[in-house]
């Protein structure tokens, strides 16, 4: 088993092993004194893995209370958050019990935020079932729900008690969702690990899942250790996200998060080259890798639409926005850009 210690406001470990779902109960027992576990899973994931996790939790002596949520970004709503809290209260979950998030980033973000706020904080465990959630969202403690005005507008930094990654579950992940995770994996190579980027170009992620998850988690762990509350270096993880969130919002969330991040990375790389921060070869290597992984690199949304969506982005601080700008594969810088110059960056990235 791969064990990665994370040191943040709460210390915990990320465990990676095929078949780990069947030992989830033991691993959760090792980190909490809970008597009951609310097992939160999406309606696609519960039928696939819910009973296995439930059996494992029960075998470890936990009373299991399942809670099934809708699939997709719509689940991260204030309404669903309120319903989950009411469910926990009606089922008498106490502060010493535990929430278990079994699913992708949507389930993890919603469950994590409920855990952060229910009775002022209850332990929670992440069992990520998408590639994106394994390499990114399950680690680092960002939890949130959306408002009509934007994604992740209400949330908390709240670290899990343990993260359990079982790469076997990726076998059932739809191809399109797997590609979305690949975008986030490539992101790690571009933002800080050129050798890893090369490995991803030489050998498909599918053939090296444990190594890929371990490498990404270790990179994220190091960034979170330095800047848990996202005031500096952690913003590097937003590579492709400023423009990506705008693409996602313009599409009414029909473009998936990872696809939007891929478009966002290509856009910011083109803009960076046009403005002299990186060379054209960096753009070409990045866009070729994205395409090889079946990801989009262009958007049809207009400059005006994208700029309007970006004005609502929570990464804006007053009249400034921090863009993560590639300087080379494996090196990015965080640039404070006046909001008034964002349309110019979008134009430089190819938006019209
Ligand atoms: P998701 O949670 O919506 O899951 C994608 C789809 O795959 C869903 O339909 C789900 O039911 C299905 N699915 C999940 N696991 C499966 C499996 N093993 N087999 C079959 N189907 C499976 O999407 P996601 O890409 O995991 O997460 C996206 C969310 O994560 C967004 O809301 C984004 O804002 C958030 N996010 C959070 C952070 C963070 O740090 N907290 C980081 C990145 C992204
Ligand atoms: N996914 C961005 C972060 O965790 O900071």
Short mmCIF file of N, CA and C in Angstrom, two decimals, residues 69-237:
data_model
loop_
_atom_site.label_atom_id
_atom_site.label_comp_id
_atom_site.label_asym_id
_atom_site.label_seq_id
_atom_site.Cartn_x
_atom_site.Cartn_y
_atom_site.Cartn_z
N UNK A 69 -27.22 10.90 -3.17
CA UNK A 69 -27.46 12.23 -3.75
C UNK A 69 -27.55 12.12 -5.28
N UNK A 70 -28.05 13.17 -5.91
CA UNK A 70 -28.12 13.15 -7.37
C UNK A 70 -26.70 13.20 -7.93
N UNK A 71 -26.55 12.79 -9.19
CA UNK A 71 -25.23 12.85 -9.83
C UNK A 71 -25.06 14.20 -10.52
N UNK A 72 -23.83 14.67 -10.59
CA UNK A 72 -23.54 15.88 -11.35
C UNK A 72 -23.45 17.13 -10.48
N UNK A 73 -22.97 18.19 -11.13
CA UNK A 73 -22.66 19.45 -10.44
C UNK A 73 -23.87 20.03 -9.69
N UNK A 74 -25.09 19.75 -10.21
CA UNK A 74 -26.31 20.26 -9.58
C UNK A 74 -26.45 19.81 -8.13
N UNK A 75 -25.76 18.72 -7.76
CA UNK A 75 -25.86 18.22 -6.38
C UNK A 75 -25.21 19.17 -5.39
N UNK A 76 -24.30 20.02 -5.88
CA UNK A 76 -23.60 20.94 -4.97
C UNK A 76 -24.43 22.21 -4.76
N UNK A 77 -25.70 22.04 -4.36
CA UNK A 77 -26.57 23.21 -4.18
C UNK A 77 -26.80 23.44 -2.69
N UNK A 78 -27.21 24.66 -2.37
CA UNK A 78 -27.55 24.98 -0.98
C UNK A 78 -28.69 24.11 -0.50
N UNK A 79 -29.64 23.83 -1.41
CA UNK A 79 -30.80 23.01 -1.05
C UNK A 79 -30.34 21.61 -0.65
N UNK A 80 -29.47 21.00 -1.47
CA UNK A 80 -29.00 19.65 -1.14
C UNK A 80 -28.15 19.63 0.12
N UNK A 81 -27.39 20.70 0.30
CA UNK A 81 -26.58 20.83 1.52
C UNK A 81 -27.51 20.85 2.74
N UNK A 82 -28.57 21.65 2.66
CA UNK A 82 -29.53 21.73 3.77
C UNK A 82 -30.20 20.38 4.00
N UNK A 83 -30.56 19.69 2.92
CA UNK A 83 -31.21 18.38 3.06
C UNK A 83 -30.28 17.38 3.74
N UNK A 84 -29.01 17.41 3.37
CA UNK A 84 -28.05 16.48 3.97
C UNK A 84 -27.91 16.77 5.48
N UNK A 85 -27.82 18.06 5.84
CA UNK A 85 -27.70 18.41 7.27
C UNK A 85 -28.93 17.93 8.04
N UNK A 86 -30.10 18.14 7.44
CA UNK A 86 -31.34 17.71 8.12
C UNK A 86 -31.33 16.19 8.30
N UNK A 87 -30.87 15.49 7.26
CA UNK A 87 -30.81 14.03 7.32
C UNK A 87 -29.90 13.57 8.48
N UNK A 88 -28.76 14.24 8.60
CA UNK A 88 -27.81 13.86 9.67
C UNK A 88 -28.45 14.08 11.03
N UNK A 89 -29.13 15.22 11.16
CA UNK A 89 -29.75 15.56 12.43
C UNK A 89 -30.89 14.59 12.75
N UNK A 90 -31.74 14.31 11.74
CA UNK A 90 -32.87 13.39 11.96
C UNK A 90 -32.38 12.00 12.35
N UNK A 91 -31.19 11.64 11.83
CA UNK A 91 -30.64 10.31 12.16
C UNK A 91 -29.70 10.34 13.36
N UNK A 92 -29.74 11.48 14.07
CA UNK A 92 -29.01 11.61 15.35
C UNK A 92 -27.52 11.35 15.24
N UNK A 93 -26.92 11.76 14.10
CA UNK A 93 -25.46 11.66 14.01
C UNK A 93 -24.86 12.62 15.04
N UNK A 94 -23.89 12.16 15.80
CA UNK A 94 -23.30 13.03 16.82
C UNK A 94 -21.95 13.54 16.32
N UNK A 95 -21.39 14.47 17.06
CA UNK A 95 -20.10 15.06 16.66
C UNK A 95 -18.98 14.03 16.63
N UNK A 96 -19.15 12.93 17.34
CA UNK A 96 -18.07 11.92 17.34
C UNK A 96 -18.26 10.89 16.23
N UNK A 97 -19.32 11.03 15.44
CA UNK A 97 -19.52 10.09 14.32
C UNK A 97 -18.75 10.58 13.08
N UNK A 98 -19.02 9.96 11.95
CA UNK A 98 -18.20 10.27 10.77
C UNK A 98 -19.07 10.30 9.51
N UNK A 99 -18.70 11.20 8.58
CA UNK A 99 -19.33 11.20 7.25
C UNK A 99 -18.33 10.56 6.29
N UNK A 100 -18.82 9.72 5.41
CA UNK A 100 -17.95 9.08 4.43
C UNK A 100 -18.44 9.50 3.04
N UNK A 101 -17.55 10.20 2.30
CA UNK A 101 -17.90 10.66 0.95
C UNK A 101 -17.37 9.64 -0.04
N UNK A 102 -18.26 8.91 -0.68
CA UNK A 102 -17.88 7.90 -1.68
C UNK A 102 -18.28 8.43 -3.05
N UNK A 103 -17.33 8.95 -3.82
CA UNK A 103 -17.70 9.49 -5.12
C UNK A 103 -16.64 10.42 -5.66
N UNK A 104 -17.06 11.22 -6.64
CA UNK A 104 -16.15 12.18 -7.26
C UNK A 104 -16.09 13.47 -6.47
N UNK A 105 -15.58 14.51 -7.13
CA UNK A 105 -15.39 15.80 -6.47
C UNK A 105 -16.69 16.41 -5.99
N UNK A 106 -17.78 16.14 -6.70
CA UNK A 106 -19.07 16.70 -6.30
C UNK A 106 -19.47 16.15 -4.93
N UNK A 107 -19.42 14.83 -4.79
CA UNK A 107 -19.78 14.20 -3.51
C UNK A 107 -18.82 14.64 -2.41
N UNK A 108 -17.54 14.69 -2.73
CA UNK A 108 -16.54 15.07 -1.72
C UNK A 108 -16.72 16.51 -1.26
N UNK A 109 -16.96 17.42 -2.21
CA UNK A 109 -17.12 18.84 -1.86
C UNK A 109 -18.36 19.06 -0.99
N UNK A 110 -19.47 18.46 -1.39
CA UNK A 110 -20.74 18.62 -0.65
C UNK A 110 -20.63 17.98 0.74
N UNK A 111 -20.15 16.76 0.78
CA UNK A 111 -20.06 16.04 2.07
C UNK A 111 -19.06 16.73 2.99
N UNK A 112 -17.95 17.17 2.40
CA UNK A 112 -16.92 17.85 3.21
C UNK A 112 -17.46 19.13 3.82
N UNK A 113 -18.24 19.87 3.05
CA UNK A 113 -18.79 21.12 3.59
C UNK A 113 -19.84 20.83 4.67
N UNK A 114 -20.64 19.79 4.44
CA UNK A 114 -21.60 19.39 5.49
C UNK A 114 -20.83 18.99 6.76
N UNK A 115 -19.72 18.24 6.58
CA UNK A 115 -18.93 17.81 7.74
C UNK A 115 -18.32 19.01 8.47
N UNK A 116 -17.89 20.00 7.70
CA UNK A 116 -17.24 21.18 8.30
C UNK A 116 -18.22 21.97 9.17
N UNK A 117 -19.49 21.87 8.85
CA UNK A 117 -20.46 22.76 9.49
C UNK A 117 -21.46 22.02 10.40
N UNK A 118 -21.68 20.74 10.19
CA UNK A 118 -22.64 20.02 11.03
C UNK A 118 -22.13 19.99 12.47
N UNK A 119 -22.92 20.51 13.36
CA UNK A 119 -22.52 20.59 14.78
C UNK A 119 -21.12 21.17 14.95
N UNK A 120 -20.81 22.14 14.14
CA UNK A 120 -19.52 22.86 14.13
C UNK A 120 -18.33 21.96 13.78
N UNK A 121 -18.60 20.84 13.12
CA UNK A 121 -17.48 20.04 12.64
C UNK A 121 -17.53 18.59 13.09
N UNK A 122 -17.60 17.69 12.12
CA UNK A 122 -17.64 16.25 12.38
C UNK A 122 -16.60 15.62 11.44
N UNK A 123 -15.97 14.54 11.87
CA UNK A 123 -14.95 13.91 11.01
C UNK A 123 -15.56 13.50 9.66
N UNK A 124 -14.72 13.58 8.63
CA UNK A 124 -15.18 13.01 7.35
C UNK A 124 -14.03 12.33 6.64
N UNK A 125 -14.42 11.36 5.83
CA UNK A 125 -13.46 10.52 5.11
C UNK A 125 -13.75 10.65 3.62
N UNK A 126 -12.69 10.78 2.85
CA UNK A 126 -12.86 10.84 1.39
C UNK A 126 -12.53 9.47 0.78
N UNK A 127 -13.48 8.93 0.03
CA UNK A 127 -13.19 7.74 -0.80
C UNK A 127 -13.45 8.17 -2.24
N UNK A 128 -12.42 8.76 -2.88
CA UNK A 128 -12.63 9.30 -4.23
C UNK A 128 -12.79 8.19 -5.26
N UNK A 129 -13.74 8.38 -6.18
CA UNK A 129 -13.96 7.34 -7.20
C UNK A 129 -13.74 7.83 -8.62
N UNK A 130 -13.34 9.11 -8.77
CA UNK A 130 -12.95 9.59 -10.10
C UNK A 130 -11.45 9.89 -10.07
N UNK A 131 -10.85 9.93 -11.27
CA UNK A 131 -9.42 10.26 -11.33
C UNK A 131 -9.20 11.67 -10.80
N UNK A 132 -10.10 12.59 -11.19
CA UNK A 132 -9.96 13.97 -10.71
C UNK A 132 -9.99 14.05 -9.19
N UNK A 133 -10.90 13.31 -8.57
CA UNK A 133 -11.01 13.37 -7.12
C UNK A 133 -9.79 12.72 -6.46
N UNK A 134 -9.24 11.66 -7.07
CA UNK A 134 -8.06 11.00 -6.48
C UNK A 134 -6.85 11.90 -6.51
N UNK A 135 -6.67 12.65 -7.63
CA UNK A 135 -5.43 13.42 -7.77
C UNK A 135 -5.57 14.84 -7.24
N UNK A 136 -6.79 15.27 -6.97
CA UNK A 136 -6.95 16.68 -6.62
C UNK A 136 -7.96 16.93 -5.50
N UNK A 137 -9.27 16.76 -5.80
CA UNK A 137 -10.27 17.32 -4.88
C UNK A 137 -10.35 16.63 -3.52
N UNK A 138 -9.92 15.37 -3.42
CA UNK A 138 -10.07 14.69 -2.12
C UNK A 138 -8.98 15.10 -1.12
N UNK A 139 -7.94 15.76 -1.63
CA UNK A 139 -6.79 16.13 -0.79
C UNK A 139 -6.74 17.64 -0.64
N UNK A 140 -6.47 18.12 0.56
CA UNK A 140 -6.21 19.56 0.71
C UNK A 140 -7.30 20.34 1.40
N UNK A 141 -8.49 19.72 1.59
CA UNK A 141 -9.48 20.31 2.47
C UNK A 141 -10.35 21.41 1.92
N UNK A 142 -10.36 21.61 0.59
CA UNK A 142 -11.33 22.60 0.07
C UNK A 142 -12.68 21.90 -0.06
N UNK A 143 -13.69 22.48 0.58
CA UNK A 143 -15.04 21.91 0.51
C UNK A 143 -15.98 23.06 0.13
N UNK A 144 -17.04 22.78 -0.60
CA UNK A 144 -17.90 23.89 -1.03
C UNK A 144 -19.18 23.43 -1.69
N UNK A 145 -20.13 24.36 -1.72
CA UNK A 145 -21.31 24.21 -2.59
C UNK A 145 -21.42 25.47 -3.46
N UNK A 146 -22.29 25.39 -4.47
CA UNK A 146 -22.42 26.48 -5.44
C UNK A 146 -23.60 27.39 -5.13
N UNK A 147 -23.54 28.61 -5.61
CA UNK A 147 -24.72 29.48 -5.65
C UNK A 147 -25.09 29.66 -7.12
N UNK A 148 -26.27 30.21 -7.37
CA UNK A 148 -26.67 30.49 -8.75
C UNK A 148 -25.66 31.43 -9.40
N UNK A 149 -25.02 32.26 -8.60
CA UNK A 149 -24.10 33.26 -9.13
C UNK A 149 -22.69 32.71 -9.37
N UNK A 150 -22.42 31.48 -8.98
CA UNK A 150 -21.09 30.96 -9.27
C UNK A 150 -20.77 29.70 -8.48
N UNK A 151 -19.70 29.04 -8.96
CA UNK A 151 -19.28 27.78 -8.34
C UNK A 151 -18.53 28.02 -7.03
N UNK A 152 -18.70 27.10 -6.10
CA UNK A 152 -17.91 27.08 -4.86
C UNK A 152 -17.96 28.41 -4.10
N UNK A 153 -19.09 29.07 -4.15
CA UNK A 153 -19.19 30.39 -3.52
C UNK A 153 -19.34 30.29 -2.00
N UNK A 154 -19.77 29.11 -1.51
CA UNK A 154 -19.95 28.92 -0.07
C UNK A 154 -19.14 27.68 0.33
N UNK A 155 -18.19 27.85 1.22
CA UNK A 155 -17.39 26.68 1.55
C UNK A 155 -16.51 26.88 2.75
N UNK A 156 -15.64 25.91 2.98
CA UNK A 156 -14.75 25.96 4.14
C UNK A 156 -13.49 25.16 3.81
N UNK A 157 -12.40 25.52 4.46
CA UNK A 157 -11.22 24.66 4.44
C UNK A 157 -11.41 23.66 5.58
N UNK A 158 -11.48 22.40 5.27
CA UNK A 158 -11.76 21.41 6.31
C UNK A 158 -11.14 20.08 5.85
N UNK A 159 -10.12 19.66 6.57
CA UNK A 159 -9.36 18.49 6.12
C UNK A 159 -10.05 17.18 6.50
N UNK A 160 -9.94 16.17 5.65
CA UNK A 160 -10.52 14.86 5.99
C UNK A 160 -9.70 14.14 7.05
N UNK A 161 -10.26 13.07 7.61
CA UNK A 161 -9.54 12.27 8.60
C UNK A 161 -8.60 11.27 7.90
N UNK A 162 -9.00 10.84 6.72
CA UNK A 162 -8.17 9.95 5.90
C UNK A 162 -8.75 9.96 4.48
N UNK A 163 -7.89 9.69 3.50
CA UNK A 163 -8.35 9.58 2.11
C UNK A 163 -8.01 8.17 1.63
N UNK A 164 -9.00 7.47 1.12
CA UNK A 164 -8.80 6.09 0.68
C UNK A 164 -8.99 5.99 -0.84
N UNK A 165 -7.90 5.76 -1.56
CA UNK A 165 -7.97 5.67 -3.04
C UNK A 165 -7.84 4.22 -3.47
N UNK A 166 -8.83 3.72 -4.16
CA UNK A 166 -8.78 2.38 -4.71
C UNK A 166 -8.83 2.52 -6.24
N UNK A 167 -7.69 2.48 -6.92
CA UNK A 167 -7.69 2.73 -8.37
C UNK A 167 -8.54 1.75 -9.16
N UNK A 168 -8.88 0.59 -8.59
CA UNK A 168 -9.74 -0.37 -9.32
C UNK A 168 -11.08 0.25 -9.71
N UNK A 169 -11.57 1.21 -8.93
CA UNK A 169 -12.90 1.76 -9.23
C UNK A 169 -12.88 2.60 -10.51
N UNK A 170 -11.67 2.96 -10.97
CA UNK A 170 -11.60 3.76 -12.20
C UNK A 170 -12.01 2.95 -13.43
N UNK A 171 -12.09 1.61 -13.27
CA UNK A 171 -12.48 0.76 -14.41
C UNK A 171 -13.91 1.07 -14.87
N UNK A 172 -14.76 1.54 -13.95
CA UNK A 172 -16.15 1.81 -14.33
C UNK A 172 -16.39 3.29 -14.65
N UNK A 173 -15.35 4.10 -14.49
CA UNK A 173 -15.54 5.54 -14.74
C UNK A 173 -15.73 5.79 -16.24
N UNK A 174 -16.79 6.52 -16.64
CA UNK A 174 -16.97 6.77 -18.08
C UNK A 174 -15.72 7.45 -18.68
N UNK A 175 -15.44 7.08 -19.93
CA UNK A 175 -14.23 7.57 -20.61
C UNK A 175 -14.11 9.11 -20.54
N UNK A 176 -15.24 9.78 -20.75
CA UNK A 176 -15.21 11.25 -20.75
C UNK A 176 -14.76 11.80 -19.38
N UNK A 177 -15.21 11.13 -18.32
CA UNK A 177 -14.82 11.58 -16.97
C UNK A 177 -13.34 11.27 -16.71
N UNK A 178 -12.90 10.14 -17.26
CA UNK A 178 -11.47 9.79 -17.10
C UNK A 178 -10.60 10.86 -17.76
N UNK A 179 -11.05 11.31 -18.93
CA UNK A 179 -10.28 12.35 -19.64
C UNK A 179 -10.22 13.62 -18.82
N UNK A 180 -11.34 13.93 -18.14
CA UNK A 180 -11.36 15.14 -17.29
C UNK A 180 -10.29 15.05 -16.21
N UNK A 181 -10.16 13.88 -15.62
CA UNK A 181 -9.12 13.68 -14.61
C UNK A 181 -7.74 13.83 -15.24
N UNK A 182 -7.61 13.37 -16.49
CA UNK A 182 -6.31 13.48 -17.17
C UNK A 182 -5.89 14.94 -17.32
N UNK A 183 -6.86 15.83 -17.51
CA UNK A 183 -6.54 17.27 -17.63
C UNK A 183 -5.89 17.76 -16.34
N UNK A 184 -6.45 17.33 -15.20
CA UNK A 184 -5.89 17.77 -13.91
C UNK A 184 -4.51 17.14 -13.68
N UNK A 185 -4.32 15.92 -14.17
CA UNK A 185 -3.02 15.27 -14.02
C UNK A 185 -1.97 16.02 -14.85
N UNK A 186 -2.31 16.34 -16.10
CA UNK A 186 -1.37 17.10 -16.94
C UNK A 186 -1.04 18.44 -16.31
N UNK A 187 -2.05 19.03 -15.65
CA UNK A 187 -1.86 20.30 -14.96
C UNK A 187 -0.67 20.25 -13.99
N UNK A 188 -0.56 19.14 -13.23
CA UNK A 188 0.55 19.02 -12.27
C UNK A 188 1.90 19.06 -12.99
N UNK A 189 1.97 18.38 -14.14
CA UNK A 189 3.23 18.39 -14.89
C UNK A 189 3.59 19.80 -15.31
N UNK A 190 2.59 20.53 -15.82
CA UNK A 190 2.88 21.88 -16.34
C UNK A 190 3.23 22.82 -15.20
N UNK A 191 2.54 22.70 -14.06
CA UNK A 191 2.77 23.71 -13.02
C UNK A 191 4.06 23.49 -12.23
N UNK A 192 4.61 22.24 -12.28
CA UNK A 192 5.80 22.10 -11.44
C UNK A 192 6.60 20.83 -11.60
N UNK A 193 6.40 20.06 -12.68
CA UNK A 193 7.14 18.80 -12.75
C UNK A 193 7.29 18.37 -14.22
N UNK A 194 8.33 18.92 -14.86
CA UNK A 194 8.53 18.67 -16.29
C UNK A 194 8.78 17.18 -16.57
N UNK A 195 9.52 16.51 -15.66
CA UNK A 195 9.83 15.09 -15.89
C UNK A 195 8.53 14.27 -15.88
N UNK A 196 7.64 14.62 -14.96
CA UNK A 196 6.34 13.92 -14.88
C UNK A 196 5.54 14.17 -16.16
N UNK A 197 5.55 15.41 -16.65
CA UNK A 197 4.84 15.73 -17.91
C UNK A 197 5.36 14.82 -19.02
N UNK A 198 6.68 14.66 -19.09
CA UNK A 198 7.27 13.79 -20.13
C UNK A 198 6.78 12.35 -19.98
N UNK A 199 6.72 11.88 -18.71
CA UNK A 199 6.24 10.51 -18.47
C UNK A 199 4.82 10.35 -18.99
N UNK A 200 4.00 11.39 -18.76
CA UNK A 200 2.59 11.32 -19.18
C UNK A 200 2.47 11.32 -20.70
N UNK A 201 3.44 11.97 -21.37
CA UNK A 201 3.43 11.99 -22.84
C UNK A 201 3.90 10.65 -23.40
N UNK A 202 4.80 10.00 -22.66
CA UNK A 202 5.36 8.72 -23.15
C UNK A 202 4.45 7.54 -22.89
N UNK A 203 3.76 7.57 -21.74
CA UNK A 203 3.00 6.38 -21.31
C UNK A 203 1.63 6.81 -20.79
N UNK A 204 0.54 6.22 -21.30
CA UNK A 204 -0.80 6.65 -20.87
C UNK A 204 -1.02 6.52 -19.37
N UNK A 205 -1.80 7.44 -18.83
CA UNK A 205 -2.10 7.43 -17.39
C UNK A 205 -2.66 6.07 -16.97
N UNK A 206 -3.51 5.49 -17.83
CA UNK A 206 -4.16 4.21 -17.50
C UNK A 206 -3.15 3.11 -17.19
N UNK A 207 -1.96 3.22 -17.79
CA UNK A 207 -0.95 2.16 -17.57
C UNK A 207 -0.09 2.42 -16.35
N UNK A 208 -0.32 3.53 -15.66
CA UNK A 208 0.54 3.85 -14.50
C UNK A 208 -0.27 4.61 -13.44
N UNK A 209 -1.46 4.09 -13.15
CA UNK A 209 -2.38 4.85 -12.28
C UNK A 209 -1.83 5.11 -10.88
N UNK A 210 -1.28 4.07 -10.24
CA UNK A 210 -0.79 4.28 -8.86
C UNK A 210 0.31 5.33 -8.82
N UNK A 211 1.24 5.24 -9.79
CA UNK A 211 2.35 6.20 -9.84
C UNK A 211 1.82 7.61 -10.08
N UNK A 212 0.84 7.73 -10.98
CA UNK A 212 0.28 9.05 -11.30
C UNK A 212 -0.43 9.63 -10.08
N UNK A 213 -1.25 8.83 -9.42
CA UNK A 213 -2.00 9.34 -8.25
C UNK A 213 -1.00 9.74 -7.16
N UNK A 214 -0.01 8.88 -6.93
CA UNK A 214 0.98 9.18 -5.88
C UNK A 214 1.73 10.48 -6.19
N UNK A 215 2.16 10.64 -7.44
CA UNK A 215 2.93 11.84 -7.80
C UNK A 215 2.10 13.10 -7.61
N UNK A 216 0.84 13.07 -8.09
CA UNK A 216 -0.01 14.26 -7.98
C UNK A 216 -0.32 14.56 -6.51
N UNK A 217 -0.64 13.52 -5.75
CA UNK A 217 -0.99 13.74 -4.33
C UNK A 217 0.22 14.32 -3.59
N UNK A 218 1.41 13.80 -3.88
CA UNK A 218 2.62 14.32 -3.20
C UNK A 218 2.84 15.79 -3.57
N UNK A 219 2.64 16.13 -4.84
CA UNK A 219 2.81 17.54 -5.24
C UNK A 219 1.78 18.42 -4.54
N UNK A 220 0.54 17.95 -4.51
CA UNK A 220 -0.50 18.76 -3.87
C UNK A 220 -0.23 18.86 -2.37
N UNK A 221 0.17 17.72 -1.77
CA UNK A 221 0.49 17.70 -0.34
C UNK A 221 1.52 18.78 0.00
N UNK A 222 2.58 18.88 -0.83
CA UNK A 222 3.65 19.84 -0.55
C UNK A 222 3.14 21.29 -0.67
N UNK A 223 2.30 21.52 -1.67
CA UNK A 223 1.75 22.87 -1.87
C UNK A 223 0.82 23.24 -0.70
N UNK A 224 -0.04 22.28 -0.32
CA UNK A 224 -1.00 22.55 0.77
C UNK A 224 -0.25 22.76 2.10
N UNK A 225 0.83 22.03 2.29
CA UNK A 225 1.63 22.19 3.51
C UNK A 225 2.15 23.63 3.62
N UNK A 226 2.58 24.18 2.49
CA UNK A 226 3.12 25.55 2.47
C UNK A 226 2.02 26.61 2.58
N UNK A 227 0.85 26.32 2.03
CA UNK A 227 -0.16 27.38 1.87
C UNK A 227 -1.57 26.78 1.91
N UNK A 228 -1.93 26.26 3.09
CA UNK A 228 -3.23 25.57 3.21
C UNK A 228 -4.38 26.48 2.82
N UNK A 229 -4.30 27.75 3.19
CA UNK A 229 -5.47 28.63 3.03
C UNK A 229 -5.44 29.46 1.73
N UNK A 230 -4.65 29.02 0.77
CA UNK A 230 -4.75 29.53 -0.58
C UNK A 230 -4.44 31.03 -0.70
N UNK A 231 -3.39 31.45 0.00
CA UNK A 231 -3.04 32.87 -0.08
C UNK A 231 -1.84 33.10 -0.98
N UNK A 232 -1.20 32.05 -1.43
CA UNK A 232 0.01 32.22 -2.24
C UNK A 232 0.19 31.06 -3.21
N UNK A 233 1.16 30.17 -2.89
CA UNK A 233 1.56 29.11 -3.81
C UNK A 233 0.43 28.18 -4.22
N UNK A 234 -0.56 27.99 -3.33
CA UNK A 234 -1.65 27.05 -3.66
C UNK A 234 -2.39 27.49 -4.92
N UNK A 235 -2.32 28.79 -5.20
CA UNK A 235 -3.01 29.29 -6.40
C UNK A 235 -2.44 28.65 -7.68
N UNK A 236 -1.22 28.10 -7.59
CA UNK A 236 -0.66 27.41 -8.77
C UNK A 236 -1.60 26.29 -9.24
N UNK A 237 -2.31 25.68 -8.27
CA UNK A 237 -3.23 24.58 -8.62
C UNK A 237 -4.41 25.06 -9.45
#
